Amino acid sequence: CYISTISYANGSVRFHWAERPDPNTYGTGYMLGRVDKRLATIEVKSATAVLRAYKLEHIVSTTSGRSLLSKVTEYGRNAVITDGLVKSGSKLPPYQFTYKHNVFDQKKISFQIQKEELFAALIDDFDGNRVIEQIGWDTIKKKEGRDEYSYTCEPKPIANTPSNEALIKNSCQYYLDKIWTTQRRSDLNKYKKQLFFYDYEVCRENSRGRERCHRYSNTGELFEKTSRIADFDGDGKEDVISDNKQEFTKAIDQTWSNIKGSKIFDVNGDGRADLGELDAKYLYTRISNGTSGFISLPRTRMYSGLIFGDFNGDGLTDLFYSKGEHDRQIYFSSGLKFIAGPVIHSSSLGDILSDSVLVADVNGDGRADYIGNRKRDHTRLFLMRGDTLFHYHTEGHGDLIRDYPTAIMADADGDGFIDFITHGKKITAGFDGRATKLISERPDMLVGVVLPSGGQLSASYTTYGGDPEDERWFPPVLTVLAALTEKPNSSQAFTTRFAYSGGRWDFDNRRFAGFKQIITTLPKLAGETKAPTVETTYRQDVSSVGKIAQRIWKDGNGTILRKQVEEYSTDNSKLPYTSLNT
């Protein structure tokens, strides 16, 4: 539904729309919305004649494929509009907008896994620096008898190990299915707790020929190998569901356990993990109620090669199936059910097996992309563009990375963008020691404006992922304005710079709670040797997010020139939240 006309007593404003090359869908509960048009012309009329018109022009982003507004031109009373487009008429100089939309910068970077031989290894960001690390069970040699050696498993770096004596006569390889590693975020600090578990039985025959068995386990029946660990209640802390127990940090009822569903994903975009259970024909989805249980949704027909990801960028988890050698089917989440989307056909999908597919947003546009290892030897990339896949490649034979299959998709250097971490050359084991980056920065950021007067504005950006000294977990990496330069003419330029601190994530309401402080460094005026600053402190409580708490103006030497404090009467205890400036 697109707005057509706004009518007044003596005039109207009419909006003319054109087809856009980048249609997109979004979930609305039980239905899908669709955006397939973009604004082309705005027509302002009196009761009898055109007063003025605005022509909007667009470009298409190289990296994301999205429509970007590039020019707005105002036309006068003699504007001629045909089929919704301005064809002629007197006009003013336009507003022009420039974006940095081609940020493809493919390159290799170093990525060293600490020890490739670790058993039951797990790769994740454990210390909160956004760079992934590895944990696992290592092997040591222990002498048995005079000259005989056998392998014994022990976890690194935590020492809650199984009995070495019990494992003497068995190799680590034998115990791979009985030892495992995992992690859990049990508080809102940036660190994840590394967890090492074992559950096995050793039987020996005694001198009387009787077999005696001893079980060695440290799971406590909660951290079993089939346990699901995720934030099911939306408070930022991870919960656990096992066959015999569950531990929800916000649960009212703790007596239930073993809810079905081995697949973990957020179906409805509420920030709470949900569960999916597969059988030969269907996917059964259960969404978390946020306290002590799950609600079943309608089942969805299941095909081979099921993968999960947000393929249209609406914050909901969608499904992607292999329907044939060259065909893929999307099922978009509407929030409360899955709705069949288009079938995508491409001959380039032919040599990608369903068990070698990965999903990640690799170009920073907020949509999951499709990564496959062709013949298990080469990495092939398909970018999600609207309702279809765009085959992006830089190597021969249509590959993104030739001779190196991708092992995992993860942030290898902590810049907030997902990288391709590759196996060794033409093998699907071990690691290459390097990773491949695809983009240099977030695409489609506005970097320049040309005003009708001839003046110019230019912007530069940086990223913010939490204060390094802050132990609190800050999930997103934000792109923020670093500097804004104004050029009123060719001989003058004034730059304002911005510094950010105290960013906070509101886990209860699942949203960014703003920055605690932003320091604005103003341009130096004539006669000033140091630039003045404005230090603005903001509220971060739920009812007052983004409201100014205090402003301090300082000269270049740090002397306070003026201070302004704002006070509020708030109620953060119940809806509707209120915040009144007193």
XYZ file of C-alpha atoms in Angstrom:
582
model
C 0.000 0.000 0.000
C 1.592 3.263 -1.147
C 0.278 6.722 -0.336
C -1.076 8.399 -3.457
C -2.509 11.819 -2.576
C -2.804 14.150 0.395
C -5.658 16.595 -0.226
C -6.209 20.013 1.345
C -8.997 22.560 0.952
C -7.155 24.450 -1.790
C -4.611 21.989 -3.062
C -2.990 18.585 -2.898
C 0.310 16.729 -2.796
C 0.533 13.737 -5.103
C 3.152 10.988 -4.940
C 4.207 9.099 -8.077
C 5.883 5.718 -7.657
C 8.062 3.652 -9.987
C 9.118 0.010 -9.962
C 12.309 -0.542 -8.008
C 15.025 -3.013 -9.092
C 15.515 -4.264 -5.524
C 12.143 -5.508 -4.219
C 12.131 -6.831 -0.685
C 9.751 -8.586 1.696
C 9.166 -8.346 5.436
C 7.138 -10.292 7.986
C 3.988 -8.777 9.486
C 2.786 -11.647 11.690
C 0.722 -13.958 9.512
C 1.511 -12.255 6.194
C 4.417 -10.884 4.189
C 4.648 -7.248 3.228
C 6.453 -6.325 0.037
C 8.296 -3.166 -0.994
C 8.586 -3.150 -4.785
C 8.305 0.552 -5.655
C 10.355 3.679 -4.987
C 9.290 7.326 -5.002
C 9.917 8.990 -8.370
C 8.029 12.331 -8.298
C 6.290 14.597 -5.781
C 3.717 16.934 -7.318
C 2.421 19.954 -5.356
C -0.755 21.519 -6.806
C -3.203 24.251 -6.037
C -6.837 23.710 -6.889
C -6.167 24.379 -10.569
C -2.437 24.279 -11.372
C 0.961 22.807 -10.547
C 2.880 24.912 -8.010
C 6.105 22.908 -8.030
C 7.379 19.366 -8.444
C 10.301 17.336 -7.141
C 12.118 14.752 -9.237
C 13.882 11.972 -7.334
C 16.687 9.988 -8.973
C 18.383 6.851 -7.694
C 21.430 4.682 -8.176
C 21.872 1.001 -7.330
C 24.517 0.048 -4.779
C 27.367 -2.052 -6.137
C 27.769 -3.956 -2.874
C 24.207 -4.428 -1.622
C 22.140 -3.951 -4.801
C 19.833 -1.546 -2.973
C 18.296 1.664 -4.320
C 20.008 4.814 -3.047
C 18.602 8.320 -3.477
C 21.175 10.242 -5.536
C 19.484 13.496 -6.602
C 16.450 15.666 -5.764
C 15.577 18.455 -8.204
C 12.890 21.089 -7.643
C 10.886 22.200 -10.711
C 8.686 25.288 -11.027
C 5.109 25.940 -12.106
C 5.784 24.944 -15.696
C 6.781 21.392 -14.779
C 5.474 18.823 -17.260
C 4.670 15.459 -15.675
C 3.935 12.480 -17.915
C 3.234 8.987 -16.587
C 4.381 10.092 -13.173
C 7.769 11.408 -14.329
C 8.956 15.008 -14.709
C 9.792 15.492 -18.382
C 10.593 19.214 -18.563
C 10.285 22.599 -16.877
C 12.405 25.266 -15.228
C 14.408 23.930 -12.311
C 16.757 24.840 -9.493
C 20.171 23.239 -8.984
C 19.611 19.836 -7.374
C 20.534 18.313 -4.050
C 23.080 15.596 -4.856
C 23.924 12.667 -2.575
C 27.073 10.550 -2.725
C 27.532 7.175 -1.054
C 30.453 4.862 -0.543
C 28.596 1.913 -1.954
C 31.402 -0.093 -3.559
C 33.278 -1.447 -0.548
C 34.344 -4.788 -2.010
C 37.993 -5.227 -1.040
C 38.782 -8.923 -1.139
C 42.065 -9.800 0.557
C 43.750 -12.432 2.669
C 44.452 -11.858 6.351
C 46.249 -14.004 8.901
C 44.155 -16.277 11.070
C 46.012 -18.794 13.190
C 44.147 -21.450 15.123
C 46.166 -22.164 18.241
C 46.260 -25.945 17.935
C 44.661 -27.883 15.134
C 44.949 -31.252 16.908
C 42.524 -30.412 19.709
C 39.779 -33.003 20.166
C 36.123 -31.979 20.321
C 37.256 -28.444 19.498
C 34.947 -25.440 19.618
C 35.562 -22.102 17.915
C 33.908 -18.971 19.295
C 34.601 -15.552 20.806
C 35.119 -16.395 24.466
C 36.731 -13.208 25.801
C 34.442 -10.646 24.185
C 37.002 -9.009 21.881
C 34.998 -10.124 18.787
C 37.943 -12.216 17.537
C 37.247 -15.938 17.622
C 39.342 -18.356 19.644
C 39.521 -22.130 20.000
C 39.070 -24.464 22.953
C 39.105 -28.224 23.072
C 40.548 -31.360 24.601
C 44.277 -31.806 24.161
C 46.291 -35.050 24.356
C 49.171 -35.940 26.616
C 51.375 -39.030 26.770
C 51.520 -40.980 29.998
C 53.983 -43.776 30.642
C 52.406 -47.168 31.328
C 54.827 -49.889 32.374
C 58.464 -49.538 31.473
C 58.553 -48.621 27.799
C 54.913 -48.465 26.734
C 53.113 -45.164 26.172
C 49.438 -44.551 25.580
C 47.373 -41.401 24.996
C 45.323 -39.786 27.726
C 42.858 -36.919 27.188
C 42.756 -33.801 29.262
C 41.000 -30.486 28.602
C 42.856 -27.223 28.201
C 42.921 -24.881 30.032
C 40.420 -26.103 32.657
C 41.539 -29.024 34.820
C 38.291 -30.782 35.755
C 39.503 -33.865 33.895
C 38.407 -37.471 33.848
C 40.540 -39.933 35.759
C 43.807 -40.530 33.914
C 43.867 -44.068 35.270
C 40.540 -44.859 33.691
C 41.725 -43.700 30.274
C 45.161 -45.309 30.274
C 44.216 -48.241 28.070
C 42.168 -46.159 25.643
C 43.123 -43.601 23.042
C 41.602 -40.139 22.855
C 40.162 -40.993 19.490
C 37.950 -43.621 21.109
C 36.473 -41.026 23.440
C 35.615 -38.367 20.868
C 31.911 -39.150 21.167
C 32.106 -39.092 24.964
C 33.946 -35.801 25.515
C 32.793 -32.405 24.305
C 33.191 -28.692 24.794
C 30.649 -25.909 24.903
C 30.206 -22.439 26.352
C 27.582 -20.423 28.176
C 27.044 -16.732 28.832
C 25.771 -16.893 32.395
C 25.823 -13.128 33.062
C 25.869 -9.871 31.093
C 29.641 -9.546 31.029
C 31.464 -9.917 27.734
C 33.132 -13.195 28.712
C 31.662 -16.603 27.900
C 32.386 -19.447 30.288
C 34.268 -22.322 28.665
C 32.783 -25.689 29.604
C 34.405 -29.125 29.249
C 32.300 -32.246 29.706
C 32.702 -35.999 29.676
C 30.340 -38.916 30.140
C 31.665 -42.452 29.711
C 31.860 -45.834 31.398
C 34.936 -48.023 31.942
C 34.523 -51.719 32.695
C 37.291 -53.992 34.005
C 37.395 -57.659 34.891
C 38.534 -58.358 38.455
C 40.549 -61.339 39.711
C 37.390 -63.397 40.120
C 36.372 -62.859 36.513
C 33.595 -60.458 37.338
C 33.191 -57.267 35.359
C 33.024 -54.076 37.365
C 31.995 -50.853 35.650
C 32.522 -47.264 36.719
C 30.808 -44.275 35.143
C 32.662 -40.977 34.864
C 30.467 -37.914 34.220
C 30.427 -34.227 35.109
C 27.282 -33.166 33.223
C 24.978 -33.009 36.243
C 22.272 -34.115 33.749
C 22.016 -30.482 32.597
C 24.909 -30.160 30.141
C 24.346 -33.336 28.155
C 25.641 -33.661 24.633
C 22.137 -33.018 23.274
C 21.499 -30.004 25.534
C 20.366 -26.779 23.879
C 22.116 -23.627 25.126
C 20.713 -20.246 24.033
C 18.958 -17.147 25.357
C 15.404 -18.466 25.304
C 13.927 -15.840 27.646
C 15.523 -12.723 26.134
C 17.491 -11.363 29.096
C 20.922 -11.693 27.471
C 21.897 -14.682 29.619
C 21.977 -18.139 28.090
C 19.580 -20.834 29.270
C 19.924 -24.627 29.091
C 17.430 -27.335 28.134
C 18.421 -31.002 28.469
C 16.562 -34.308 28.423
C 16.166 -34.302 32.193
C 16.551 -30.717 33.367
C 16.292 -27.117 32.297
C 17.659 -23.889 33.680
C 15.979 -20.668 32.571
C 17.209 -17.512 34.272
C 13.701 -15.975 34.124
C 11.559 -19.110 34.353
C 8.584 -19.050 36.694
C 8.165 -22.832 36.432
C 11.423 -24.837 36.552
C 9.836 -28.311 36.690
C 9.658 -29.103 32.960
C 12.385 -30.307 30.583
C 13.094 -31.912 27.202
C 11.111 -29.638 24.918
C 11.576 -31.027 21.392
C 13.752 -29.174 18.911
C 17.426 -29.471 18.047
C 17.520 -26.431 15.739
C 17.907 -23.061 17.480
C 16.853 -19.833 15.737
C 14.792 -16.683 16.335
C 11.660 -17.167 14.230
C 9.722 -14.028 15.138
C 12.536 -11.520 15.748
C 11.693 -10.882 19.401
C 15.272 -11.454 20.591
C 14.396 -14.806 22.178
C 15.730 -18.091 20.797
C 13.149 -20.533 19.455
C 13.329 -24.240 18.573
C 12.766 -26.307 15.460
C 12.352 -30.081 15.196
C 12.772 -31.984 11.922
C 11.403 -35.280 10.737
C 11.424 -36.797 7.271
C 8.659 -34.504 5.997
C 8.156 -31.466 8.210
C 9.740 -28.757 10.331
C 7.930 -28.238 13.641
C 8.555 -24.795 15.119
C 8.133 -23.813 18.761
C 8.528 -20.181 19.818
C 9.568 -19.185 23.321
C 6.966 -17.453 25.485
C 9.779 -15.667 27.319
C 9.178 -17.206 30.734
C 8.685 -20.945 31.073
C 7.775 -22.632 27.849
C 7.125 -22.684 24.114
C 4.188 -22.238 21.744
C 3.815 -24.493 18.697
C 3.427 -22.915 15.248
C 2.004 -24.544 12.103
C 4.343 -27.144 10.638
C 6.257 -26.436 7.430
C 6.992 -28.880 4.624
C 10.637 -29.951 4.816
C 13.025 -30.543 1.919
C 16.676 -31.550 1.845
C 19.523 -29.199 2.692
C 17.619 -27.028 5.168
C 19.513 -23.934 6.331
C 18.433 -20.972 8.451
C 19.115 -17.263 7.968
C 17.533 -13.828 7.647
C 17.477 -13.682 3.860
C 15.382 -10.509 3.480
C 16.848 -8.446 6.333
C 13.657 -8.008 8.363
C 15.090 -9.468 11.579
C 13.207 -12.782 11.270
C 14.814 -16.158 10.557
C 13.877 -17.639 7.182
C 14.390 -21.097 5.639
C 16.339 -22.108 2.558
C 15.998 -25.543 0.915
C 17.648 -27.475 -1.884
C 14.854 -28.427 -4.300
C 17.168 -29.921 -6.867
C 20.682 -29.749 -8.200
C 20.233 -26.230 -9.577
C 17.177 -25.035 -7.623
C 16.768 -23.482 -4.185
C 13.503 -22.592 -2.412
C 13.098 -19.772 0.133
C 10.474 -19.855 2.867
C 10.182 -16.419 4.476
C 9.184 -16.085 8.118
C 6.209 -13.813 8.656
C 6.775 -14.010 12.399
C 4.173 -16.666 13.158
C 4.558 -19.001 10.189
C 6.709 -19.653 7.115
C 5.459 -18.582 3.695
C 6.793 -20.005 0.441
C 8.923 -17.558 -1.501
C 10.459 -17.869 -4.952
C 12.322 -20.846 -6.365
C 15.773 -19.690 -7.458
C 17.344 -21.452 -10.429
C 21.033 -21.158 -11.255
C 23.368 -23.526 -13.051
C 26.150 -22.206 -10.783
C 24.567 -24.063 -7.847
C 25.135 -27.434 -9.470
C 28.322 -28.674 -7.807
C 27.489 -27.436 -4.298
C 26.453 -30.254 -1.982
C 23.879 -29.557 0.721
C 26.257 -30.592 3.519
C 28.872 -28.015 2.460
C 26.681 -24.893 2.650
C 27.200 -21.965 5.024
C 25.082 -18.865 5.669
C 26.314 -15.425 6.748
C 25.912 -11.735 5.926
C 29.212 -11.197 4.118
C 28.576 -7.810 2.467
C 27.178 -5.939 5.477
C 23.684 -5.291 4.098
C 21.825 -7.117 6.880
C 20.759 -10.048 4.687
C 22.083 -13.595 4.924
C 24.095 -14.745 1.916
C 24.680 -18.256 0.581
C 28.164 -19.785 0.641
C 28.948 -23.209 -0.784
C 32.056 -25.300 -1.344
C 32.079 -26.380 -4.984
C 33.264 -29.979 -5.294
C 34.553 -29.463 -1.721
C 37.619 -27.752 -3.235
C 36.574 -24.153 -3.964
C 34.450 -21.487 -2.274
C 31.507 -20.072 -4.192
C 29.416 -17.062 -3.066
C 25.847 -15.998 -3.833
C 24.705 -12.634 -2.466
C 21.047 -12.232 -1.535
C 19.461 -9.545 -3.733
C 15.733 -9.017 -3.266
C 14.030 -12.295 -4.191
C 17.010 -13.920 -5.839
C 20.695 -14.807 -5.535
C 23.456 -12.857 -7.262
C 26.463 -15.007 -8.146
C 29.480 -12.944 -7.054
C 32.901 -14.193 -8.072
C 36.432 -12.944 -8.630
C 38.182 -16.180 -9.585
C 37.976 -18.445 -12.612
C 35.173 -20.986 -12.912
C 32.855 -18.657 -10.988
C 34.565 -19.107 -7.619
C 35.214 -16.508 -4.942
C 38.183 -18.420 -3.498
C 39.919 -20.883 -5.781
C 41.356 -24.149 -4.343
C 40.368 -23.352 -0.753
C 37.026 -24.552 0.669
C 35.570 -22.514 3.529
C 35.479 -24.130 6.977
C 33.522 -21.555 8.983
C 32.168 -18.034 8.641
C 33.274 -15.828 11.538
C 34.870 -12.503 12.414
C 38.600 -13.240 12.207
C 39.908 -9.791 13.173
C 37.216 -8.187 15.341
C 36.066 -5.501 12.884
C 32.421 -6.572 13.041
C 32.306 -8.123 9.557
C 32.123 -11.826 8.755
C 35.145 -13.423 7.065
C 35.775 -16.685 5.193
C 37.993 -18.947 7.323
C 39.341 -21.559 4.948
C 40.502 -25.145 5.156
C 43.859 -26.187 3.803
C 44.300 -26.282 0.068
C 41.808 -28.658 -1.557
C 41.034 -30.431 1.722
C 38.134 -30.216 4.159
C 40.134 -30.624 7.361
C 42.413 -28.326 9.323
C 42.836 -24.645 8.539
C 44.761 -22.674 5.979
C 46.205 -20.243 8.553
C 44.488 -17.399 6.740
C 41.054 -15.923 6.237
C 39.521 -13.967 3.363
C 37.860 -10.587 3.859
C 35.289 -9.426 1.345
C 34.484 -5.820 2.319
C 36.427 -2.984 3.930
C 33.561 -1.201 5.707
C 29.784 -1.018 5.932
C 28.288 -0.254 2.506
C 25.911 2.502 1.410
C 26.931 5.121 3.975
C 26.206 8.713 2.912
C 29.565 10.481 2.471
C 28.714 13.658 0.561
C 25.958 16.182 -0.158
C 26.059 18.987 -2.720
C 23.557 21.729 -1.880
C 21.676 23.821 -4.461
C 23.747 26.797 -3.293
C 26.966 25.033 -4.305
C 28.026 24.317 -0.749
C 29.124 20.841 0.210
C 28.897 18.516 3.197
C 31.124 15.475 3.637
C 31.021 12.770 6.292
C 33.384 10.101 7.572
C 32.581 7.197 9.857
C 34.091 4.859 12.414
C 32.857 1.818 14.309
C 31.863 1.378 17.939
C 31.645 -2.006 19.642
C 31.657 -1.023 23.305
C 34.329 0.600 25.449
C 37.439 -1.635 25.741
C 37.635 -1.112 29.503
C 33.931 -1.893 30.007
C 33.323 -5.498 31.083
C 29.664 -5.384 30.030
C 28.637 -7.279 26.926
C 27.749 -4.998 24.007
C 26.456 -7.219 21.155
C 26.402 -4.967 18.055
C 29.192 -3.228 16.166
C 27.749 0.161 15.228
C 28.838 2.439 12.398
C 28.853 5.970 13.813
C 29.584 9.433 12.452
C 33.208 10.425 13.142
C 33.454 13.800 11.395
C 31.262 16.202 9.414
C 32.898 18.806 7.175
C 31.024 21.812 5.807
C 32.371 23.688 2.782
C 30.246 26.778 2.110
C 32.622 27.701 -0.729
C 35.850 26.519 -2.309
C 38.126 28.401 0.109
C 36.579 27.456 3.463
C 36.101 24.191 5.336
C 34.813 23.614 8.866
C 35.042 20.168 10.460
C 33.112 18.955 13.509
C 34.309 15.718 15.145
C 32.472 13.281 17.406
C 33.705 10.837 20.079
C 31.439 8.241 21.715
C 31.555 6.372 25.020
C 29.332 4.428 27.395
C 27.228 2.643 24.786
C 24.754 0.303 26.467
C 22.529 -2.518 25.251
C 19.135 -2.863 26.945
C 18.681 -6.653 27.116
C 15.260 -6.512 28.770
C 13.838 -4.496 25.878
C 16.259 -5.870 23.281
C 17.412 -2.541 21.898
C 20.296 -0.083 21.882
C 20.033 2.249 24.881
C 22.233 4.954 23.379
C 25.569 6.394 24.410
C 26.305 7.709 27.860
C 28.376 10.554 26.457
C 29.204 12.148 23.116
C 31.979 14.738 22.950
C 31.644 17.142 20.026
C 34.798 18.975 18.973
C 33.752 22.144 17.154
C 35.677 23.891 14.369
C 38.252 26.436 15.489
C 37.225 30.006 14.875
C 39.513 32.856 13.881
C 42.055 33.497 16.631
C 41.548 30.144 18.383
C 44.548 27.817 18.738
C 42.577 24.937 20.239
C 39.113 23.745 19.315
C 36.210 24.171 21.777
C 34.120 21.173 22.805
C 30.608 20.311 23.905
C 30.283 17.323 26.260
C 26.757 15.910 26.175
C 25.620 13.258 28.658
C 22.497 11.257 27.838
C 19.930 9.274 29.791
C 19.875 5.499 29.230
C 16.908 4.351 31.336
C 14.076 2.797 29.351
C 11.706 5.798 29.466
C 14.338 8.434 28.718
C 16.672 6.865 26.155
C 18.443 9.567 24.157
C 17.298 12.487 26.300
C 19.950 14.992 27.326
C 20.947 14.806 30.994
C 23.721 17.392 30.918
C 25.666 19.631 28.558
C 29.003 21.277 29.247
C 30.583 23.835 26.918
C 34.369 24.215 27.170
C 36.943 26.344 25.425
C 40.030 24.848 23.810
C 41.913 24.836 27.124
C 39.192 22.881 28.919
C 37.741 25.811 30.847
C 34.008 25.418 31.459
C 32.090 28.215 29.778
C 28.583 26.973 30.473
C 26.809 24.015 32.065
C 23.210 22.936 31.606
C 21.547 20.119 33.601
C 18.185 18.562 32.683
C 16.022 16.775 35.272
C 13.164 14.354 34.641
C 10.335 12.703 36.515
C 10.278 9.086 35.313
C 8.346 5.861 35.718
C 10.316 2.874 34.385
C 8.354 0.248 36.304
C 5.393 -0.351 33.993
C 3.935 0.425 30.593
C 3.450 3.053 29.389
C 6.857 4.309 30.516
C 6.890 8.040 31.209
C 9.635 10.653 31.290
C 8.722 14.293 31.901
C 11.249 17.115 31.827
C 10.876 19.004 35.105
